[in-house]
Amino acid sequence: MPFTVTRLTLSALALPVLLSAPPAHADEADNDDPANIQVVGYPDPQGLLPDQTEPKAVSAISADFITKQAPTLNAFQLVNLLPGANVSTSDPYGLSASSGITLRGIGQDAIGVLMEGAPQNDIGYFYAYPSQFADAENVRQIRLAQGAVDMDAPVVAAVGGLLSLTLDDPKAAMGGLVNLSLGSYNERRGFVRFDTGEIGRTGLKAFVSYSNNRADNWRGAGFDKRQHVDGKLLREWGDGNRASIAFSYNDAITSTYPAPTLADWQAVGRDFNFTQRYTPGDTAYWKLYRGPFRNFYVAAPVHLKISDKVAFDSTTYIQFGHGNSPYGTQLAETGNFLGNEELTQPIALPGAVNGVATVLGNWTGQQRRFGEVAKLTYEAGAHRITAGLWFDYGTDRVTQSYTSIDAQGRPLDAWGYQDKAIRTADGRLLAYENQRTVTVTKGFFLTDSIAVAPRLGIDVGFKGVHLLRNGRNYLPGPQSKVQFDAFAALPRAAVHYQLDDRQQLFANVTTNFRTPNEFALYDSYYGGVLVGQGAGALKNEYSVSQEIGYRYIGPSLSYSVTGFHYRFRNRQVATVVNSGGALVNSTINAGSQTSYGLDGEIDWRPARGMSLYLSGEYLHTRLNDDLPVEGDLLPTRGKRAVSAPRFQFGFGTTYDRGRLFGSTALKYVGRQYATFMNDESIKGYATLDLSIGLHLAGLVDDKPLDLRLNAINVTNPKVLSGVYAIANNAQDTIGRNGTVIAGSAPSYYIGSGRAFVATLSRAF
């Protein structure tokens, strides 16, 4: 009887919502026979709440929703409506690399990102750059697991959840798609895709696409350019066997938008920009802040059904990337240092005036990475046992060097290549940072999904991950080699109960981890003095989370609600520490943090072709420890986490029937703190996107032909949309031991302006 009581209780809780749904439709011919009544309902035309059966919180958007949005939007912007997702972008088109996302208050560098099962996060610093991902036309689905990460996910920084992109499969018949877009700020984009259909009688089919996008900066001088190629080769055979190779190549040069402090914002607002015209000595000229990047990703997922009881899955991946995040600075011909070594001979600086020259400061990264995840699944009675292995090898070459500029402020080499960089008098590379890091990751996992009863399932599992970083610091100084060696033990358990054909209960306890980034390991110097101290003794950041949830999947109404609780330990925080009487930057273990809250989402389909979607989150966070700063303790215990709004709401609608289609997307994000002391914050804000379109098939021939207009951020609020760089405390604060800890100003993303994009889409 306990299950009966639970079921009735949940049904009673759901009753007020269910009463708002339209009545189910019955087949009129069968009305006299109750046994033959069929519930018809309406299908979901926007794909914002696909049916889920996993014992964890998962939200997703599908191509039905994506195709109604502006084709320029990146993956972060597309998931903005989903519960827990707090997205900050610098431009309306998602082209700039300056963008951020937090999930249930957890930062972007703690959220794993996969595409076709392959990791997309930077191996050294864990950031993912959505402007480099696949074009929206090629994305079939984007899934967002807000807490529990898939056991076989090849990620090492995922205490905050997992975002996964799945590419569209090649079409069965030969054809193509062309999208042409024009918009605000001289936005011009072309996209073309070709599907081969089945190639001969091989069973192979493929697609390849190319896009070219250019837009002026919506504020300030400058423009962005992006060229992108996606492709996928697929073969399917037998009973569910399939093998594919997917690739994505991105070549872009994009602008960095300056991030103001609160004082800057209050003084000049959106006019806080880089300078438009160069004058000698100007380090804020816009051409000194344009970053070129090239990235190439390959993923080869395979699924083989060996027998009725045994299946084999593997994903092999390869990544190559090179780019520069430049900035303007000045160098003197004398008084320079390389590491802690003083340079006694002057360096040659073209264009120097009175011994000082304005130069391009480079922050270049070159990454090589390959890996594989392989697993076997065996079904034995009530058990579904999966065992797998993961191997990942990556190298990251990071250099901060300097390049000369000409009299008009143009860099001689925007890529920051060493052969064109400024050298010391004896021919060595003049660099503030110069290092190479090799990261080797080995993991194993074992899970058992047990069908305890026809409606009750239990999952148990364990994952172990060993990560080894070996690095070389090429700067003169006492530190030549660094190493970080750690193992993460990740047990988990989950339960799923099917109340009936439409209602589900689930609960889970999971563990996730984030290993320290490589920046935390290296010493750094300024003027020959140690200003950054490597922290090789750090521990993995570790989280234990619990979720309990309920889902209802109906013919015209679906919804879910999830309660969650996290406890984080060994939080990694970059701060200032006292080292031998000197204050230096370092990364420290900042103790623990507790978070809990509630996520919910509802999808109601009141009529054919119409859908209304509502999501929301309540989040409470608490820092459990004081923060060590400058040899004292900053009184942060009991404060709230940064970038963790207490309330978020999303509301989306779509209509797609007959000739007309369209959508709306409204997002509200509450107040966000920018410091650990909670002494500076930004106000809540809302954004609204609209789209309207016409299906024009039949005017030329029967092939799909669509015309749509997207309005991005149509209300154009002048707001700060997120925290770009946090600070310990904005105001001078007295530490626990009586020391005055000086405040420093955090900086922020400026919410992007209004933009309109018209797109003509033609399939062949």
PDB file of C-alpha atoms in Angstrom, residues 216-445:
ATOM      1  CA  ASP A 216      30.015  44.676 -37.279  1.00  0.00           C
ATOM      2  CA  ASN A 217      30.393  45.003 -33.531  1.00  0.00           C
ATOM      3  CA  TRP A 218      27.059  46.103 -32.096  1.00  0.00           C
ATOM      4  CA  ARG A 219      28.887  48.624 -29.897  1.00  0.00           C
ATOM      5  CA  GLY A 220      32.208  50.264 -30.572  1.00  0.00           C
ATOM      6  CA  ALA A 221      34.474  49.799 -33.570  1.00  0.00           C
ATOM      7  CA  GLY A 222      35.357  46.493 -35.174  1.00  0.00           C
ATOM      8  CA  PHE A 223      33.745  43.463 -36.770  1.00  0.00           C
ATOM      9  CA  ASP A 224      33.686  39.663 -36.501  1.00  0.00           C
ATOM     10  CA  LYS A 225      34.241  37.045 -39.182  1.00  0.00           C
ATOM     11  CA  ARG A 226      33.576  33.319 -38.982  1.00  0.00           C
ATOM     12  CA  GLN A 227      33.956  30.528 -41.507  1.00  0.00           C
ATOM     13  CA  HIS A 228      32.786  27.082 -40.514  1.00  0.00           C
ATOM     14  CA  VAL A 229      32.603  23.567 -41.986  1.00  0.00           C
ATOM     15  CA  ASP A 230      30.667  20.613 -40.552  1.00  0.00           C
ATOM     16  CA  GLY A 231      30.417  17.109 -41.905  1.00  0.00           C
ATOM     17  CA  LYS A 232      29.264  13.633 -41.011  1.00  0.00           C
ATOM     18  CA  LEU A 233      29.675  10.210 -42.636  1.00  0.00           C
ATOM     19  CA  LEU A 234      27.316   7.474 -41.411  1.00  0.00           C
ATOM     20  CA  ARG A 235      26.666   3.808 -42.040  1.00  0.00           C
ATOM     21  CA  GLU A 236      23.882   1.832 -40.396  1.00  0.00           C
ATOM     22  CA  TRP A 237      23.311  -1.889 -40.773  1.00  0.00           C
ATOM     23  CA  GLY A 238      21.714  -4.906 -39.155  1.00  0.00           C
ATOM     24  CA  ASP A 239      19.830  -4.569 -35.882  1.00  0.00           C
ATOM     25  CA  GLY A 240      20.793  -1.077 -34.719  1.00  0.00           C
ATOM     26  CA  ASN A 241      24.487  -1.142 -35.672  1.00  0.00           C
ATOM     27  CA  ARG A 242      25.908   2.196 -36.698  1.00  0.00           C
ATOM     28  CA  ALA A 243      29.275   3.875 -37.172  1.00  0.00           C
ATOM     29  CA  SER A 244      29.927   7.505 -38.000  1.00  0.00           C
ATOM     30  CA  ILE A 245      32.655  10.095 -38.320  1.00  0.00           C
ATOM     31  CA  ALA A 246      31.727  13.700 -37.593  1.00  0.00           C
ATOM     32  CA  PHE A 247      34.005  16.708 -37.950  1.00  0.00           C
ATOM     33  CA  SER A 248      33.792  20.419 -37.335  1.00  0.00           C
ATOM     34  CA  TYR A 249      36.268  23.079 -38.497  1.00  0.00           C
ATOM     35  CA  ASN A 250      36.109  26.683 -37.353  1.00  0.00           C
ATOM     36  CA  ASP A 251      38.186  29.628 -38.620  1.00  0.00           C
ATOM     37  CA  ALA A 252      37.314  32.949 -37.047  1.00  0.00           C
ATOM     38  CA  ILE A 253      38.651  36.311 -36.004  1.00  0.00           C
ATOM     39  CA  THR A 254      36.440  37.879 -33.361  1.00  0.00           C
ATOM     40  CA  SER A 255      36.417  40.930 -31.187  1.00  0.00           C
ATOM     41  CA  THR A 256      36.785  41.147 -27.450  1.00  0.00           C
ATOM     42  CA  TYR A 257      34.302  43.526 -25.858  1.00  0.00           C
ATOM     43  CA  PRO A 258      35.750  45.436 -22.879  1.00  0.00           C
ATOM     44  CA  ALA A 259      34.224  44.514 -19.520  1.00  0.00           C
ATOM     45  CA  PRO A 260      33.446  47.554 -17.339  1.00  0.00           C
ATOM     46  CA  THR A 261      33.546  47.854 -13.594  1.00  0.00           C
ATOM     47  CA  LEU A 262      30.401  49.128 -11.913  1.00  0.00           C
ATOM     48  CA  ALA A 263      31.941  52.615 -11.763  1.00  0.00           C
ATOM     49  CA  ASP A 264      32.707  52.482 -15.502  1.00  0.00           C
ATOM     50  CA  TRP A 265      29.155  51.401 -16.252  1.00  0.00           C
ATOM     51  CA  GLN A 266      27.616  54.141 -14.141  1.00  0.00           C
ATOM     52  CA  ALA A 267      29.862  56.733 -15.772  1.00  0.00           C
ATOM     53  CA  VAL A 268      29.581  55.859 -19.484  1.00  0.00           C
ATOM     54  CA  GLY A 269      27.210  52.907 -19.860  1.00  0.00           C
ATOM     55  CA  ARG A 270      27.334  51.235 -23.271  1.00  0.00           C
ATOM     56  CA  ASP A 271      29.904  53.777 -24.452  1.00  0.00           C
ATOM     57  CA  PHE A 272      32.555  51.817 -22.536  1.00  0.00           C
ATOM     58  CA  ASN A 273      34.423  50.625 -25.625  1.00  0.00           C
ATOM     59  CA  PHE A 274      37.840  50.387 -27.166  1.00  0.00           C
ATOM     60  CA  THR A 275      38.987  53.414 -29.151  1.00  0.00           C
ATOM     61  CA  GLN A 276      38.004  53.696 -32.791  1.00  0.00           C
ATOM     62  CA  ARG A 277      41.073  55.534 -34.124  1.00  0.00           C
ATOM     63  CA  TYR A 278      44.685  54.926 -33.209  1.00  0.00           C
ATOM     64  CA  THR A 279      46.895  57.577 -31.699  1.00  0.00           C
ATOM     65  CA  PRO A 280      50.513  56.915 -30.700  1.00  0.00           C
ATOM     66  CA  GLY A 281      50.719  55.284 -27.284  1.00  0.00           C
ATOM     67  CA  ASP A 282      47.094  54.093 -27.317  1.00  0.00           C
ATOM     68  CA  THR A 283      46.834  50.580 -25.818  1.00  0.00           C
ATOM     69  CA  ALA A 284      43.024  50.533 -26.053  1.00  0.00           C
ATOM     70  CA  TYR A 285      42.822  50.590 -29.864  1.00  0.00           C
ATOM     71  CA  TRP A 286      40.228  48.047 -31.094  1.00  0.00           C
ATOM     72  CA  LYS A 287      42.541  46.281 -33.564  1.00  0.00           C
ATOM     73  CA  LEU A 288      44.725  45.186 -30.629  1.00  0.00           C
ATOM     74  CA  TYR A 289      41.828  43.134 -29.210  1.00  0.00           C
ATOM     75  CA  ARG A 290      40.783  40.913 -32.136  1.00  0.00           C
ATOM     76  CA  GLY A 291      41.464  37.239 -31.538  1.00  0.00           C
ATOM     77  CA  PRO A 292      42.045  34.765 -34.382  1.00  0.00           C
ATOM     78  CA  PHE A 293      41.251  31.091 -33.729  1.00  0.00           C
ATOM     79  CA  ARG A 294      41.306  27.886 -35.765  1.00  0.00           C
ATOM     80  CA  ASN A 295      39.889  24.662 -34.374  1.00  0.00           C
ATOM     81  CA  PHE A 296      39.322  21.203 -35.800  1.00  0.00           C
ATOM     82  CA  TYR A 297      37.284  18.525 -34.022  1.00  0.00           C
ATOM     83  CA  VAL A 298      36.725  14.903 -35.073  1.00  0.00           C
ATOM     84  CA  ALA A 299      34.508  12.359 -33.322  1.00  0.00           C
ATOM     85  CA  ALA A 300      33.911   8.769 -34.393  1.00  0.00           C
ATOM     86  CA  PRO A 301      31.141   7.106 -32.368  1.00  0.00           C
ATOM     87  CA  VAL A 302      30.410   3.415 -33.014  1.00  0.00           C
ATOM     88  CA  HIS A 303      27.597   1.187 -31.737  1.00  0.00           C
ATOM     89  CA  LEU A 304      27.740  -2.566 -32.403  1.00  0.00           C
ATOM     90  CA  LYS A 305      25.180  -5.111 -31.302  1.00  0.00           C
ATOM     91  CA  ILE A 306      27.346  -8.179 -30.859  1.00  0.00           C
ATOM     92  CA  SER A 307      24.483 -10.429 -29.766  1.00  0.00           C
ATOM     93  CA  ASP A 308      21.044 -10.167 -28.207  1.00  0.00           C
ATOM     94  CA  LYS A 309      22.715  -9.613 -24.832  1.00  0.00           C
ATOM     95  CA  VAL A 310      25.980  -7.841 -25.633  1.00  0.00           C
ATOM     96  CA  ALA A 311      26.629  -4.416 -27.207  1.00  0.00           C
ATOM     97  CA  PHE A 312      29.847  -2.479 -27.772  1.00  0.00           C
ATOM     98  CA  ASP A 313      30.143   1.319 -27.921  1.00  0.00           C
ATOM     99  CA  SER A 314      33.151   3.518 -28.473  1.00  0.00           C
ATOM    100  CA  THR A 315      33.912   7.130 -29.322  1.00  0.00           C
ATOM    101  CA  THR A 316      37.326   8.120 -30.635  1.00  0.00           C
ATOM    102  CA  TYR A 317      38.075  11.837 -30.809  1.00  0.00           C
ATOM    103  CA  ILE A 318      40.838  14.143 -32.044  1.00  0.00           C
ATOM    104  CA  GLN A 319      41.190  17.904 -31.562  1.00  0.00           C
ATOM    105  CA  PHE A 320      43.556  20.548 -32.880  1.00  0.00           C
ATOM    106  CA  GLY A 321      43.411  24.200 -31.991  1.00  0.00           C
ATOM    107  CA  HIS A 322      45.467  27.370 -32.219  1.00  0.00           C
ATOM    108  CA  GLY A 323      44.513  30.904 -31.336  1.00  0.00           C
ATOM    109  CA  ASN A 324      45.464  34.212 -29.797  1.00  0.00           C
ATOM    110  CA  SER A 325      43.708  36.402 -27.235  1.00  0.00           C
ATOM    111  CA  PRO A 326      45.661  39.641 -27.732  1.00  0.00           C
ATOM    112  CA  TYR A 327      45.689  42.940 -25.873  1.00  0.00           C
ATOM    113  CA  GLY A 328      47.432  46.287 -26.061  1.00  0.00           C
ATOM    114  CA  THR A 329      50.358  47.113 -23.772  1.00  0.00           C
ATOM    115  CA  GLN A 330      53.634  49.053 -23.682  1.00  0.00           C
ATOM    116  CA  LEU A 331      57.244  47.919 -23.442  1.00  0.00           C
ATOM    117  CA  ALA A 332      60.418  49.789 -22.575  1.00  0.00           C
ATOM    118  CA  GLU A 333      63.737  49.117 -24.276  1.00  0.00           C
ATOM    119  CA  THR A 334      65.486  48.782 -20.929  1.00  0.00           C
ATOM    120  CA  GLY A 335      64.636  47.524 -17.458  1.00  0.00           C
ATOM    121  CA  ASN A 336      63.069  44.290 -18.681  1.00  0.00           C
ATOM    122  CA  PHE A 337      63.083  40.847 -17.099  1.00  0.00           C
ATOM    123  CA  LEU A 338      62.649  37.324 -18.381  1.00  0.00           C
ATOM    124  CA  GLY A 339      61.205  35.358 -15.482  1.00  0.00           C
ATOM    125  CA  ASN A 340      63.375  36.422 -12.552  1.00  0.00           C
ATOM    126  CA  GLU A 341      66.357  37.209 -14.783  1.00  0.00           C
ATOM    127  CA  GLU A 342      67.175  40.878 -15.387  1.00  0.00           C
ATOM    128  CA  LEU A 343      68.001  41.689 -19.012  1.00  0.00           C
ATOM    129  CA  THR A 344      71.114  43.876 -18.991  1.00  0.00           C
ATOM    130  CA  GLN A 345      71.034  44.567 -22.735  1.00  0.00           C
ATOM    131  CA  PRO A 346      68.299  46.762 -24.245  1.00  0.00           C
ATOM    132  CA  ILE A 347      65.787  45.142 -26.580  1.00  0.00           C
ATOM    133  CA  ALA A 348      64.996  46.469 -30.052  1.00  0.00           C
ATOM    134  CA  LEU A 349      61.503  47.971 -30.250  1.00  0.00           C
ATOM    135  CA  PRO A 350      60.411  49.305 -33.653  1.00  0.00           C
ATOM    136  CA  GLY A 351      58.552  52.603 -33.359  1.00  0.00           C
ATOM    137  CA  ALA A 352      59.763  53.323 -29.818  1.00  0.00           C
ATOM    138  CA  VAL A 353      59.422  56.906 -28.628  1.00  0.00           C
ATOM    139  CA  ASN A 354      61.733  57.908 -25.775  1.00  0.00           C
ATOM    140  CA  GLY A 355      62.529  54.234 -25.286  1.00  0.00           C
ATOM    141  CA  VAL A 356      58.887  53.086 -25.007  1.00  0.00           C
ATOM    142  CA  ALA A 357      56.738  51.384 -27.658  1.00  0.00           C
ATOM    143  CA  THR A 358      53.104  50.325 -27.835  1.00  0.00           C
ATOM    144  CA  VAL A 359      52.953  46.634 -28.762  1.00  0.00           C
ATOM    145  CA  LEU A 360      50.526  43.765 -29.115  1.00  0.00           C
ATOM    146  CA  GLY A 361      50.518  41.501 -26.094  1.00  0.00           C
ATOM    147  CA  ASN A 362      49.816  37.924 -27.161  1.00  0.00           C
ATOM    148  CA  TRP A 363      48.199  35.145 -25.189  1.00  0.00           C
ATOM    149  CA  THR A 364      48.550  32.212 -27.557  1.00  0.00           C
ATOM    150  CA  GLY A 365      47.431  28.663 -27.008  1.00  0.00           C
ATOM    151  CA  GLN A 366      48.115  25.627 -29.147  1.00  0.00           C
ATOM    152  CA  GLN A 367      46.388  22.400 -28.192  1.00  0.00           C
ATOM    153  CA  ARG A 368      46.583  18.829 -29.444  1.00  0.00           C
ATOM    154  CA  ARG A 369      44.306  16.216 -27.958  1.00  0.00           C
ATOM    155  CA  PHE A 370      43.107  12.719 -28.691  1.00  0.00           C
ATOM    156  CA  GLY A 371      41.227  10.123 -26.716  1.00  0.00           C
ATOM    157  CA  GLU A 372      38.776   7.260 -26.677  1.00  0.00           C
ATOM    158  CA  VAL A 373      35.905   6.016 -24.549  1.00  0.00           C
ATOM    159  CA  ALA A 374      34.935   2.350 -24.987  1.00  0.00           C
ATOM    160  CA  LYS A 375      32.349   0.273 -23.154  1.00  0.00           C
ATOM    161  CA  LEU A 376      30.669  -3.130 -23.206  1.00  0.00           C
ATOM    162  CA  THR A 377      27.064  -3.609 -22.130  1.00  0.00           C
ATOM    163  CA  TYR A 378      25.782  -7.027 -21.072  1.00  0.00           C
ATOM    164  CA  GLU A 379      22.151  -7.838 -20.312  1.00  0.00           C
ATOM    165  CA  ALA A 380      21.617 -10.739 -17.921  1.00  0.00           C
ATOM    166  CA  GLY A 381      18.106 -11.184 -16.632  1.00  0.00           C
ATOM    167  CA  ALA A 382      17.166  -8.150 -14.566  1.00  0.00           C
ATOM    168  CA  HIS A 383      20.684  -6.677 -14.836  1.00  0.00           C
ATOM    169  CA  ARG A 384      22.142  -4.398 -17.491  1.00  0.00           C
ATOM    170  CA  ILE A 385      25.850  -4.206 -16.728  1.00  0.00           C
ATOM    171  CA  THR A 386      28.171  -1.721 -18.427  1.00  0.00           C
ATOM    172  CA  ALA A 387      31.953  -1.651 -18.089  1.00  0.00           C
ATOM    173  CA  GLY A 388      34.136   0.892 -19.817  1.00  0.00           C
ATOM    174  CA  LEU A 389      37.542   2.536 -20.140  1.00  0.00           C
ATOM    175  CA  TRP A 390      38.583   6.097 -21.017  1.00  0.00           C
ATOM    176  CA  PHE A 391      41.965   7.392 -22.180  1.00  0.00           C
ATOM    177  CA  ASP A 392      42.820  11.000 -23.032  1.00  0.00           C
ATOM    178  CA  TYR A 393      46.154  12.603 -23.990  1.00  0.00           C
ATOM    179  CA  GLY A 394      46.484  16.342 -24.479  1.00  0.00           C
ATOM    180  CA  THR A 395      49.227  18.922 -24.882  1.00  0.00           C
ATOM    181  CA  ASP A 396      48.822  22.648 -24.320  1.00  0.00           C
ATOM    182  CA  ARG A 397      51.498  25.142 -25.365  1.00  0.00           C
ATOM    183  CA  VAL A 398      50.836  28.573 -23.836  1.00  0.00           C
ATOM    184  CA  THR A 399      52.899  31.691 -24.509  1.00  0.00           C
ATOM    185  CA  GLN A 400      52.486  35.331 -23.577  1.00  0.00           C
ATOM    186  CA  SER A 401      54.780  37.165 -25.964  1.00  0.00           C
ATOM    187  CA  TYR A 402      54.834  40.576 -27.675  1.00  0.00           C
ATOM    188  CA  THR A 403      54.539  41.676 -31.306  1.00  0.00           C
ATOM    189  CA  SER A 404      55.276  45.060 -32.865  1.00  0.00           C
ATOM    190  CA  ILE A 405      52.601  47.239 -34.453  1.00  0.00           C
ATOM    191  CA  ASP A 406      52.914  49.719 -37.302  1.00  0.00           C
ATOM    192  CA  ALA A 407      52.352  53.480 -37.223  1.00  0.00           C
ATOM    193  CA  GLN A 408      48.597  52.991 -37.777  1.00  0.00           C
ATOM    194  CA  GLY A 409      48.272  50.620 -34.819  1.00  0.00           C
ATOM    195  CA  ARG A 410      47.966  47.449 -36.910  1.00  0.00           C
ATOM    196  CA  PRO A 411      49.742  44.350 -35.521  1.00  0.00           C
ATOM    197  CA  LEU A 412      52.456  42.938 -37.738  1.00  0.00           C
ATOM    198  CA  ASP A 413      51.156  39.464 -36.822  1.00  0.00           C
ATOM    199  CA  ALA A 414      47.755  39.035 -35.161  1.00  0.00           C
ATOM    200  CA  TRP A 415      48.388  35.312 -34.503  1.00  0.00           C
ATOM    201  CA  GLY A 416      51.305  35.893 -32.125  1.00  0.00           C
ATOM    202  CA  TYR A 417      53.639  33.442 -33.843  1.00  0.00           C
ATOM    203  CA  GLN A 418      57.028  33.203 -32.164  1.00  0.00           C
ATOM    204  CA  ASP A 419      59.049  33.785 -35.326  1.00  0.00           C
ATOM    205  CA  LYS A 420      57.569  37.296 -35.583  1.00  0.00           C
ATOM    206  CA  ALA A 421      57.567  38.112 -31.864  1.00  0.00           C
ATOM    207  CA  ILE A 422      59.940  40.505 -30.089  1.00  0.00           C
ATOM    208  CA  ARG A 423      63.209  38.952 -28.923  1.00  0.00           C
ATOM    209  CA  THR A 424      65.790  39.731 -26.293  1.00  0.00           C
ATOM    210  CA  ALA A 425      69.211  41.039 -27.320  1.00  0.00           C
ATOM    211  CA  ASP A 426      70.603  37.488 -27.228  1.00  0.00           C
ATOM    212  CA  GLY A 427      67.757  36.094 -29.377  1.00  0.00           C
ATOM    213  CA  ARG A 428      65.468  34.550 -26.756  1.00  0.00           C
ATOM    214  CA  LEU A 429      61.707  34.995 -26.866  1.00  0.00           C
ATOM    215  CA  LEU A 430      60.593  37.870 -24.643  1.00  0.00           C
ATOM    216  CA  ALA A 431      57.633  36.391 -22.775  1.00  0.00           C
ATOM    217  CA  TYR A 432      55.635  36.917 -19.618  1.00  0.00           C
ATOM    218  CA  GLU A 433      54.462  33.288 -19.719  1.00  0.00           C
ATOM    219  CA  ASN A 434      56.059  30.395 -21.576  1.00  0.00           C
ATOM    220  CA  GLN A 435      55.057  26.844 -20.772  1.00  0.00           C
ATOM    221  CA  ARG A 436      53.999  23.458 -22.122  1.00  0.00           C
ATOM    222  CA  THR A 437      51.716  21.063 -20.264  1.00  0.00           C
ATOM    223  CA  VAL A 438      50.970  17.420 -21.012  1.00  0.00           C
ATOM    224  CA  THR A 439      47.798  16.016 -19.475  1.00  0.00           C
ATOM    225  CA  VAL A 440      47.126  12.275 -19.404  1.00  0.00           C
ATOM    226  CA  THR A 441      43.764  11.045 -18.169  1.00  0.00           C
ATOM    227  CA  LYS A 442      42.835   7.413 -17.549  1.00  0.00           C
ATOM    228  CA  GLY A 443      39.434   6.336 -16.342  1.00  0.00           C
ATOM    229  CA  PHE A 444      37.268   3.286 -15.820  1.00  0.00           C
ATOM    230  CA  PHE A 445      33.614   2.861 -14.947  1.00  0.00           C
TER     231      PHE A 445
END
